[in-house]
mmCIF file of C-alpha atoms in Angstrom:
data_model
loop_
_atom_site.group_PDB
_atom_site.id
_atom_site.type_symbol
_atom_site.label_atom_id
_atom_site.label_comp_id
_atom_site.label_asym_id
_atom_site.label_seq_id
_atom_site.Cartn_x
_atom_site.Cartn_y
_atom_site.Cartn_z
ATOM 1 C CA UNK A 1 17.719 -8.867 -130.317
ATOM 2 C CA UNK A 2 16.504 -8.751 -126.693
ATOM 3 C CA UNK A 3 17.169 -12.047 -124.958
ATOM 4 C CA UNK A 4 15.330 -13.000 -121.759
ATOM 5 C CA UNK A 5 16.686 -16.544 -121.337
ATOM 6 C CA UNK A 6 13.513 -17.731 -119.624
ATOM 7 C CA UNK A 7 12.782 -21.052 -121.273
ATOM 8 C CA UNK A 8 14.311 -23.910 -123.175
ATOM 9 C CA UNK A 9 16.133 -23.948 -126.487
ATOM 10 C CA UNK A 10 17.144 -26.860 -128.733
ATOM 11 C CA UNK A 11 20.717 -27.744 -129.636
ATOM 12 C CA UNK A 12 19.830 -28.968 -133.114
ATOM 13 C CA UNK A 13 21.534 -31.740 -135.021
ATOM 14 C CA UNK A 14 23.445 -31.136 -138.239
ATOM 15 C CA UNK A 15 21.816 -33.395 -140.808
ATOM 16 C CA UNK A 16 24.158 -34.978 -143.335
ATOM 17 C CA UNK A 17 23.771 -36.521 -146.778
ATOM 18 C CA UNK A 18 25.991 -38.481 -149.121
ATOM 19 C CA UNK A 19 27.627 -36.508 -151.906
ATOM 20 C CA UNK A 20 28.063 -37.865 -155.438
ATOM 21 C CA UNK A 21 31.528 -39.036 -154.440
ATOM 22 C CA UNK A 22 30.097 -40.951 -151.459
ATOM 23 C CA UNK A 23 31.483 -38.660 -148.777
ATOM 24 C CA UNK A 24 29.267 -36.953 -146.215
ATOM 25 C CA UNK A 25 28.297 -33.308 -146.527
ATOM 26 C CA UNK A 26 25.871 -31.029 -144.701
ATOM 27 C CA UNK A 27 22.256 -31.301 -145.803
ATOM 28 C CA UNK A 28 21.245 -27.674 -145.269
ATOM 29 C CA UNK A 29 17.618 -28.151 -146.315
ATOM 30 C CA UNK A 30 17.066 -31.071 -143.931
ATOM 31 C CA UNK A 31 18.806 -29.234 -141.084
ATOM 32 C CA UNK A 32 16.677 -26.133 -141.596
ATOM 33 C CA UNK A 33 13.520 -28.238 -141.811
ATOM 34 C CA UNK A 34 14.184 -30.088 -138.552
ATOM 35 C CA UNK A 35 15.086 -26.829 -136.781
ATOM 36 C CA UNK A 36 11.874 -25.176 -137.982
ATOM 37 C CA UNK A 37 9.833 -28.190 -136.904
ATOM 38 C CA UNK A 38 11.232 -27.949 -133.382
ATOM 39 C CA UNK A 39 10.613 -24.196 -133.134
ATOM 40 C CA UNK A 40 7.002 -24.646 -134.319
ATOM 41 C CA UNK A 41 6.163 -26.978 -131.447
ATOM 42 C CA UNK A 42 4.121 -25.585 -128.563
ATOM 43 C CA UNK A 43 3.860 -26.691 -124.972
ATOM 44 C CA UNK A 44 0.502 -27.328 -123.330
ATOM 45 C CA UNK A 45 0.614 -23.779 -122.012
ATOM 46 C CA UNK A 46 1.181 -22.342 -125.482
ATOM 47 C CA UNK A 47 4.844 -21.364 -125.183
ATOM 48 C CA UNK A 48 7.603 -22.347 -127.597
ATOM 49 C CA UNK A 49 11.366 -22.744 -127.630
ATOM 50 C CA UNK A 50 13.039 -19.416 -126.863
ATOM 51 C CA UNK A 51 16.217 -19.811 -128.908
ATOM 52 C CA UNK A 52 18.094 -21.941 -131.401
ATOM 53 C CA UNK A 53 21.524 -23.471 -130.770
ATOM 54 C CA UNK A 54 23.429 -24.417 -133.900
ATOM 55 C CA UNK A 55 26.750 -26.135 -134.400
ATOM 56 C CA UNK A 56 26.952 -27.188 -130.758
ATOM 57 C CA UNK A 57 28.159 -30.514 -129.418
ATOM 58 C CA UNK A 58 25.066 -32.190 -130.862
ATOM 59 C CA UNK A 59 25.598 -30.330 -134.136
ATOM 60 C CA UNK A 60 28.932 -32.059 -134.882
ATOM 61 C CA UNK A 61 30.787 -28.855 -133.920
ATOM 62 C CA UNK A 62 34.145 -30.476 -133.240
ATOM 63 C CA UNK A 63 34.140 -32.198 -136.652
ATOM 64 C CA UNK A 64 33.232 -29.247 -138.867
ATOM 65 C CA UNK A 65 35.686 -27.034 -140.700
ATOM 66 C CA UNK A 66 35.413 -23.284 -140.164
ATOM 67 C CA UNK A 67 33.824 -22.902 -143.602
ATOM 68 C CA UNK A 68 31.276 -25.648 -142.900
ATOM 69 C CA UNK A 69 30.436 -24.188 -139.500
ATOM 70 C CA UNK A 70 29.851 -20.681 -140.788
ATOM 71 C CA UNK A 71 27.781 -21.942 -143.726
ATOM 72 C CA UNK A 72 25.669 -24.030 -141.356
ATOM 73 C CA UNK A 73 25.050 -21.110 -138.997
ATOM 74 C CA UNK A 74 24.190 -18.764 -141.852
ATOM 75 C CA UNK A 75 21.605 -21.320 -142.951
ATOM 76 C CA UNK A 76 20.182 -21.648 -139.430
ATOM 77 C CA UNK A 77 20.057 -17.869 -139.005
ATOM 78 C CA UNK A 78 17.312 -17.826 -141.639
ATOM 79 C CA UNK A 79 15.247 -20.127 -139.410
ATOM 80 C CA UNK A 80 15.959 -18.184 -136.217
ATOM 81 C CA UNK A 81 14.898 -14.946 -137.879
ATOM 82 C CA UNK A 82 11.694 -16.528 -139.200
ATOM 83 C CA UNK A 83 10.736 -17.597 -135.673
ATOM 84 C CA UNK A 84 12.169 -14.473 -134.013
ATOM 85 C CA UNK A 85 14.488 -16.290 -131.627
ATOM 86 C CA UNK A 86 18.206 -15.722 -130.960
ATOM 87 C CA UNK A 87 20.763 -17.939 -132.668
ATOM 88 C CA UNK A 88 23.443 -19.304 -130.367
ATOM 89 C CA UNK A 89 26.685 -21.028 -131.343
ATOM 90 C CA UNK A 90 29.551 -22.480 -129.397
ATOM 91 C CA UNK A 91 33.179 -21.336 -129.677
ATOM 92 C CA UNK A 92 36.320 -23.046 -128.420
ATOM 93 C CA UNK A 93 39.957 -22.133 -128.989
ATOM 94 C CA UNK A 94 43.414 -22.708 -127.577
ATOM 95 C CA UNK A 95 44.259 -19.031 -127.271
ATOM 96 C CA UNK A 96 42.334 -15.831 -126.668
ATOM 97 C CA UNK A 97 43.637 -14.450 -129.963
ATOM 98 C CA UNK A 98 42.203 -17.423 -131.847
ATOM 99 C CA UNK A 99 38.929 -17.015 -129.943
ATOM 100 C CA UNK A 100 38.672 -13.395 -131.078
ATOM 101 C CA UNK A 101 38.751 -14.484 -134.734
ATOM 102 C CA UNK A 102 36.051 -17.096 -134.092
ATOM 103 C CA UNK A 103 33.740 -14.594 -132.397
ATOM 104 C CA UNK A 104 34.253 -12.112 -135.227
ATOM 105 C CA UNK A 105 33.433 -14.797 -137.789
ATOM 106 C CA UNK A 106 30.280 -15.931 -135.994
ATOM 107 C CA UNK A 107 28.982 -12.368 -135.912
ATOM 108 C CA UNK A 108 29.057 -12.228 -139.725
ATOM 109 C CA UNK A 109 26.605 -15.119 -140.196
ATOM 110 C CA UNK A 110 23.752 -14.055 -137.911
ATOM 111 C CA UNK A 111 24.803 -15.497 -134.549
ATOM 112 C CA UNK A 112 23.384 -13.439 -131.661
ATOM 113 C CA UNK A 113 25.133 -15.128 -128.721
ATOM 114 C CA UNK A 114 28.385 -17.067 -128.528
ATOM 115 C CA UNK A 115 28.723 -19.867 -125.971
ATOM 116 C CA UNK A 116 32.377 -19.612 -125.055
ATOM 117 C CA UNK A 117 33.949 -22.847 -123.875
ATOM 118 C CA UNK A 118 37.119 -22.865 -121.744
ATOM 119 C CA UNK A 119 40.429 -22.797 -123.649
ATOM 120 C CA UNK A 120 41.362 -26.085 -125.310
ATOM 121 C CA UNK A 121 44.745 -26.461 -123.648
ATOM 122 C CA UNK A 122 46.336 -29.479 -121.985
ATOM 123 C CA UNK A 123 47.729 -27.393 -119.139
ATOM 124 C CA UNK A 124 45.173 -25.962 -116.735
ATOM 125 C CA UNK A 125 45.068 -22.162 -117.132
ATOM 126 C CA UNK A 126 45.392 -19.959 -114.071
ATOM 127 C CA UNK A 127 42.348 -17.987 -112.917
ATOM 128 C CA UNK A 128 43.985 -14.846 -114.334
ATOM 129 C CA UNK A 129 44.583 -16.478 -117.729
ATOM 130 C CA UNK A 130 41.058 -17.856 -117.814
ATOM 131 C CA UNK A 131 39.557 -14.454 -116.973
ATOM 132 C CA UNK A 132 41.615 -12.728 -119.667
ATOM 133 C CA UNK A 133 40.486 -15.341 -122.219
ATOM 134 C CA UNK A 134 36.820 -14.620 -121.490
ATOM 135 C CA UNK A 135 37.236 -10.867 -121.003
ATOM 136 C CA UNK A 136 38.801 -10.453 -124.439
ATOM 137 C CA UNK A 137 35.997 -12.459 -126.048
ATOM 138 C CA UNK A 138 33.462 -10.253 -124.261
ATOM 139 C CA UNK A 139 35.156 -7.073 -125.484
ATOM 140 C CA UNK A 140 35.311 -8.462 -129.017
ATOM 141 C CA UNK A 141 31.659 -9.456 -128.874
ATOM 142 C CA UNK A 142 30.725 -5.926 -127.877
ATOM 143 C CA UNK A 143 32.646 -4.539 -130.854
ATOM 144 C CA UNK A 144 30.893 -6.835 -133.348
ATOM 145 C CA UNK A 145 27.409 -6.655 -131.803
ATOM 146 C CA UNK A 146 26.912 -10.064 -130.225
ATOM 147 C CA UNK A 147 26.601 -11.353 -126.658
ATOM 148 C CA UNK A 148 28.642 -13.900 -124.730
ATOM 149 C CA UNK A 149 27.559 -16.919 -122.699
ATOM 150 C CA UNK A 150 30.407 -18.555 -120.723
ATOM 151 C CA UNK A 151 29.991 -22.327 -120.848
ATOM 152 C CA UNK A 152 31.039 -24.426 -117.877
ATOM 153 C CA UNK A 153 31.082 -28.189 -118.410
ATOM 154 C CA UNK A 154 33.043 -29.593 -115.450
ATOM 155 C CA UNK A 155 31.809 -33.174 -115.856
ATOM 156 C CA UNK A 156 33.084 -33.615 -119.407
ATOM 157 C CA UNK A 157 36.579 -34.826 -120.110
ATOM 158 C CA UNK A 158 38.684 -32.265 -121.900
ATOM 159 C CA UNK A 159 36.998 -29.180 -120.455
ATOM 160 C CA UNK A 160 38.682 -27.082 -117.802
ATOM 161 C CA UNK A 161 36.197 -26.357 -115.032
ATOM 162 C CA UNK A 162 35.417 -22.718 -114.285
ATOM 163 C CA UNK A 163 35.376 -21.920 -110.582
ATOM 164 C CA UNK A 164 32.246 -20.437 -109.035
ATOM 165 C CA UNK A 165 34.217 -17.312 -108.176
ATOM 166 C CA UNK A 166 35.314 -16.881 -111.794
ATOM 167 C CA UNK A 167 31.810 -17.455 -113.143
ATOM 168 C CA UNK A 168 30.398 -14.811 -110.807
ATOM 169 C CA UNK A 169 33.120 -12.396 -111.917
ATOM 170 C CA UNK A 170 32.455 -13.090 -115.594
ATOM 171 C CA UNK A 171 28.741 -12.544 -115.067
ATOM 172 C CA UNK A 172 29.419 -8.898 -114.212
ATOM 173 C CA UNK A 173 30.890 -8.183 -117.660
ATOM 174 C CA UNK A 174 28.374 -6.037 -119.597
ATOM 175 C CA UNK A 175 28.123 -8.282 -122.646
ATOM 176 C CA UNK A 176 27.701 -11.537 -120.712
ATOM 177 C CA UNK A 177 23.956 -12.143 -120.794
ATOM 178 C CA UNK A 178 23.749 -15.661 -119.365
ATOM 179 C CA UNK A 179 25.811 -18.603 -118.147
ATOM 180 C CA UNK A 180 25.495 -22.188 -119.333
ATOM 181 C CA UNK A 181 26.177 -24.781 -116.653
ATOM 182 C CA UNK A 182 26.361 -28.388 -117.867
ATOM 183 C CA UNK A 183 26.604 -30.579 -114.813
ATOM 184 C CA UNK A 184 24.528 -33.039 -112.844
ATOM 185 C CA UNK A 185 25.684 -31.257 -109.671
ATOM 186 C CA UNK A 186 23.072 -28.489 -109.554
ATOM 187 C CA UNK A 187 24.443 -27.214 -106.234
ATOM 188 C CA UNK A 188 26.774 -25.127 -108.430
ATOM 189 C CA UNK A 189 23.713 -23.331 -109.792
ATOM 190 C CA UNK A 190 22.189 -22.859 -106.353
ATOM 191 C CA UNK A 191 25.431 -21.480 -104.927
ATOM 192 C CA UNK A 192 25.673 -18.937 -107.710
ATOM 193 C CA UNK A 193 22.040 -17.874 -107.437
ATOM 194 C CA UNK A 194 22.461 -17.320 -103.707
ATOM 195 C CA UNK A 195 25.397 -15.036 -104.498
ATOM 196 C CA UNK A 196 23.520 -13.164 -107.246
ATOM 197 C CA UNK A 197 19.775 -13.692 -107.570
ATOM 198 C CA UNK A 198 19.677 -11.778 -110.855
ATOM 199 C CA UNK A 199 21.831 -14.259 -112.779
ATOM 200 C CA UNK A 200 20.466 -15.974 -115.870
ATOM 201 C CA UNK A 201 21.673 -19.574 -115.781
ATOM 202 C CA UNK A 202 20.847 -22.218 -118.369
ATOM 203 C CA UNK A 203 21.150 -25.905 -117.516
ATOM 204 C CA UNK A 204 22.902 -28.000 -120.146
ATOM 205 C CA UNK A 205 22.008 -31.571 -119.149
ATOM 206 C CA UNK A 206 18.499 -32.899 -119.809
ATOM 207 C CA UNK A 207 18.383 -35.152 -116.752
ATOM 208 C CA UNK A 208 18.519 -32.195 -114.338
ATOM 209 C CA UNK A 209 15.950 -29.811 -115.866
ATOM 210 C CA UNK A 210 13.639 -29.940 -112.863
ATOM 211 C CA UNK A 211 16.393 -29.896 -110.240
ATOM 212 C CA UNK A 212 18.156 -27.042 -112.040
ATOM 213 C CA UNK A 213 14.904 -25.089 -111.977
ATOM 214 C CA UNK A 214 14.582 -25.704 -108.261
ATOM 215 C CA UNK A 215 18.129 -24.405 -107.860
ATOM 216 C CA UNK A 216 17.279 -21.218 -109.722
ATOM 217 C CA UNK A 217 18.081 -21.840 -113.394
ATOM 218 C CA UNK A 218 15.900 -19.765 -115.723
ATOM 219 C CA UNK A 219 15.977 -22.296 -118.536
ATOM 220 C CA UNK A 220 18.032 -24.850 -120.371
ATOM 221 C CA UNK A 221 19.585 -26.027 -123.605
ATOM 222 C CA UNK A 222 18.178 -29.386 -124.641
ATOM 223 C CA UNK A 223 19.067 -32.268 -126.899
ATOM 224 C CA UNK A 224 16.139 -34.539 -126.050
ATOM 225 C CA UNK A 225 13.824 -31.600 -126.716
ATOM 226 C CA UNK A 226 14.797 -31.815 -130.395
ATOM 227 C CA UNK A 227 13.144 -35.222 -130.488
ATOM 228 C CA UNK A 228 10.176 -34.474 -128.222
ATOM 229 C CA UNK A 229 9.811 -30.657 -128.296
ATOM 230 C CA UNK A 230 6.242 -30.524 -126.959
ATOM 231 C CA UNK A 231 7.295 -32.483 -123.885
ATOM 232 C CA UNK A 232 10.416 -30.396 -123.332
ATOM 233 C CA UNK A 233 8.615 -27.058 -123.628
ATOM 234 C CA UNK A 234 5.757 -28.218 -121.408
ATOM 235 C CA UNK A 235 8.187 -29.421 -118.741
ATOM 236 C CA UNK A 236 9.870 -26.011 -118.753
ATOM 237 C CA UNK A 237 6.467 -24.319 -118.480
ATOM 238 C CA UNK A 238 5.772 -26.317 -115.332
ATOM 239 C CA UNK A 239 9.238 -25.522 -113.957
ATOM 240 C CA UNK A 240 8.816 -21.780 -114.492
ATOM 241 C CA UNK A 241 5.368 -21.938 -112.852
ATOM 242 C CA UNK A 242 6.685 -23.907 -109.885
ATOM 243 C CA UNK A 243 4.491 -26.912 -110.710
ATOM 244 C CA UNK A 244 7.187 -29.350 -109.689
ATOM 245 C CA UNK A 245 5.133 -32.545 -109.523
ATOM 246 C CA UNK A 246 3.855 -32.081 -113.068
ATOM 247 C CA UNK A 247 7.320 -31.197 -114.348
ATOM 248 C CA UNK A 248 8.767 -34.271 -112.669
ATOM 249 C CA UNK A 249 6.250 -36.557 -114.408
ATOM 250 C CA UNK A 250 7.626 -35.423 -117.762
ATOM 251 C CA UNK A 251 11.216 -35.670 -116.575
ATOM 252 C CA UNK A 252 10.620 -39.269 -115.523
ATOM 253 C CA UNK A 253 8.917 -40.065 -118.839
ATOM 254 C CA UNK A 254 11.912 -38.701 -120.756
ATOM 255 C CA UNK A 255 14.557 -40.177 -118.506
ATOM 256 C CA UNK A 256 15.372 -43.240 -120.622
ATOM 257 C CA UNK A 257 16.534 -40.844 -123.358
ATOM 258 C CA UNK A 258 17.739 -38.007 -121.154
ATOM 259 C CA UNK A 259 20.264 -40.411 -119.674
ATOM 260 C CA UNK A 260 22.029 -40.462 -123.049
ATOM 261 C CA UNK A 261 22.538 -36.691 -122.916
ATOM 262 C CA UNK A 262 25.165 -37.172 -120.211
ATOM 263 C CA UNK A 263 27.134 -39.879 -122.027
ATOM 264 C CA UNK A 264 30.340 -39.403 -124.078
ATOM 265 C CA UNK A 265 28.519 -40.428 -127.296
ATOM 266 C CA UNK A 266 25.537 -38.160 -126.652
ATOM 267 C CA UNK A 267 25.617 -36.726 -130.183
ATOM 268 C CA UNK A 268 25.623 -40.114 -131.871
ATOM 269 C CA UNK A 269 22.981 -41.542 -129.521
ATOM 270 C CA UNK A 270 20.511 -38.658 -129.666
ATOM 271 C CA UNK A 271 20.944 -38.108 -133.400
ATOM 272 C CA UNK A 272 19.990 -41.730 -133.957
ATOM 273 C CA UNK A 273 16.942 -41.283 -131.709
ATOM 274 C CA UNK A 274 15.963 -38.273 -133.837
ATOM 275 C CA UNK A 275 16.302 -40.445 -136.941
ATOM 276 C CA UNK A 276 14.128 -43.159 -135.419
ATOM 277 C CA UNK A 277 11.505 -40.571 -134.457
ATOM 278 C CA UNK A 278 11.287 -39.335 -138.053
ATOM 279 C CA UNK A 279 11.505 -42.785 -139.649
ATOM 280 C CA UNK A 280 14.965 -41.975 -140.964
ATOM 281 C CA UNK A 281 17.296 -44.354 -139.173
ATOM 282 C CA UNK A 282 19.890 -44.173 -141.956
ATOM 283 C CA UNK A 283 19.978 -40.385 -141.645
ATOM 284 C CA UNK A 284 20.278 -40.638 -137.901
ATOM 285 C CA UNK A 285 23.343 -42.814 -138.331
ATOM 286 C CA UNK A 286 25.100 -40.434 -140.717
ATOM 287 C CA UNK A 287 27.656 -38.625 -138.614
ATOM 288 C CA UNK A 288 31.202 -37.329 -138.721
ATOM 289 C CA UNK A 289 31.538 -38.820 -135.244
ATOM 290 C CA UNK A 290 31.781 -42.394 -133.979
ATOM 291 C CA UNK A 291 30.047 -45.316 -135.639
ATOM 292 C CA UNK A 292 27.660 -47.093 -133.291
ATOM 293 C CA UNK A 293 27.668 -50.830 -132.717
ATOM 294 C CA UNK A 294 24.499 -52.848 -133.250
ATOM 295 C CA UNK A 295 24.187 -53.235 -129.484
ATOM 296 C CA UNK A 296 24.304 -49.470 -129.047
ATOM 297 C CA UNK A 297 21.777 -48.970 -131.843
ATOM 298 C CA UNK A 298 19.410 -51.460 -130.237
ATOM 299 C CA UNK A 299 19.810 -49.766 -126.849
ATOM 300 C CA UNK A 300 18.953 -46.322 -128.273
ATOM 301 C CA UNK A 301 15.928 -47.795 -130.052
ATOM 302 C CA UNK A 302 14.647 -49.404 -126.855
ATOM 303 C CA UNK A 303 15.160 -46.184 -124.887
ATOM 304 C CA UNK A 304 13.352 -44.164 -127.549
ATOM 305 C CA UNK A 305 10.347 -46.525 -127.564
ATOM 306 C CA UNK A 306 10.102 -46.404 -123.767
ATOM 307 C CA UNK A 307 10.137 -42.596 -123.696
ATOM 308 C CA UNK A 308 7.605 -42.393 -126.538
ATOM 309 C CA UNK A 309 5.195 -44.774 -124.802
ATOM 310 C CA UNK A 310 5.410 -42.815 -121.555
ATOM 311 C CA UNK A 311 4.883 -39.476 -123.309
ATOM 312 C CA UNK A 312 1.876 -40.800 -125.233
ATOM 313 C CA UNK A 313 0.164 -41.436 -121.897
ATOM 314 C CA UNK A 314 0.792 -37.786 -120.987
ATOM 315 C CA UNK A 315 -0.392 -36.545 -124.415
ATOM 316 C CA UNK A 316 2.990 -34.995 -125.112
ATOM 317 C CA UNK A 317 3.889 -36.359 -128.526
ATOM 318 C CA UNK A 318 3.995 -33.693 -131.176
#
C-alpha cells in the first residue's frame, strides 16, 4: 500500500466488555464499529483520516498479551482495508532480537507500518546500540513486506529519547517511510526539516498540531480526533493549506481535551471522553489501565462539554 503521510490518523481505543466470568475482554465488534465511524468522518474540505493506528498507547497496548494484540490488529485490518488506509501498530521490546519477532508477527495480521519505540531498557543504550536496534527492525520489515516508523517520545517517562542526528540517520533507511515525534517541543521537527526538507514527520501530541504543521510536519496521529473526527480532519486540512488562523480556531476549541493527550493517564482520560461522547460512560471506564477517581471523571466530563460547546459554534460536531 502506498503511504503519503499527508494528513491525520486516529489512534483508536480498544473497547472492552465483561465476559461471563466478570473479567474484561476485547469487544472486537465495538472496536471495529468505532474505528469505522472515525474513518467515515469527513472534514469541511471533504478529506478523511489517512490511516488507522491500532493497539497504540490509547489502545491499551502495554496491557495486552501478544495473542490479544494480534487478534485485535487482525480485526482492525478488516476496517483499514474497507476504507483503503494503512494500518499502523506500535512495537516495543528490550532487545533487537525480540523486536524482530514482534515485527514478523505484526506482518501476519495485516499491519502495513510498525511504529518502533526505543528499546525498553533501564540503561540508556549507546547511539550505536540504538541504531542497530532500529536497523535490524528495518531489515526485518523489508523481508516481511511492511514499513517502519521510528517513534520518538522524549517527554514521556520510560522512553529513551532519540537524538536528532540518529533520527536523521534512520530516516535514510529504505524501509523507513516516516517518523513520529511526540513532543510539545516542535523545534525538534523544525530542526529536522531544515536538515532534510523531504522528511515525512507525524506529530504525536494533539496540543501541537498547528505548531507542528508550521514546523514542517506533514500530519499527525491523534487521540482527540477519535472523539471529534470532523474537527480533527478539518484542522489538518487548514494546516496543509496554510490557513493558520482557521486551524488555530479549532485547536483552541479542542484544547480543553487536547491537554489530556499529554498527561500520564491520557488513555484513561480520552477513552472516558469517547464513552461520554457516545453515551457509554460505563464502556469508557472499562480499561486494563488505571481506575479513575470521581474527581478525575468529573474533570474529563467538564473538559469534554467545553470542547463540544466550542466545536458546535464552529459546526464541527460529527
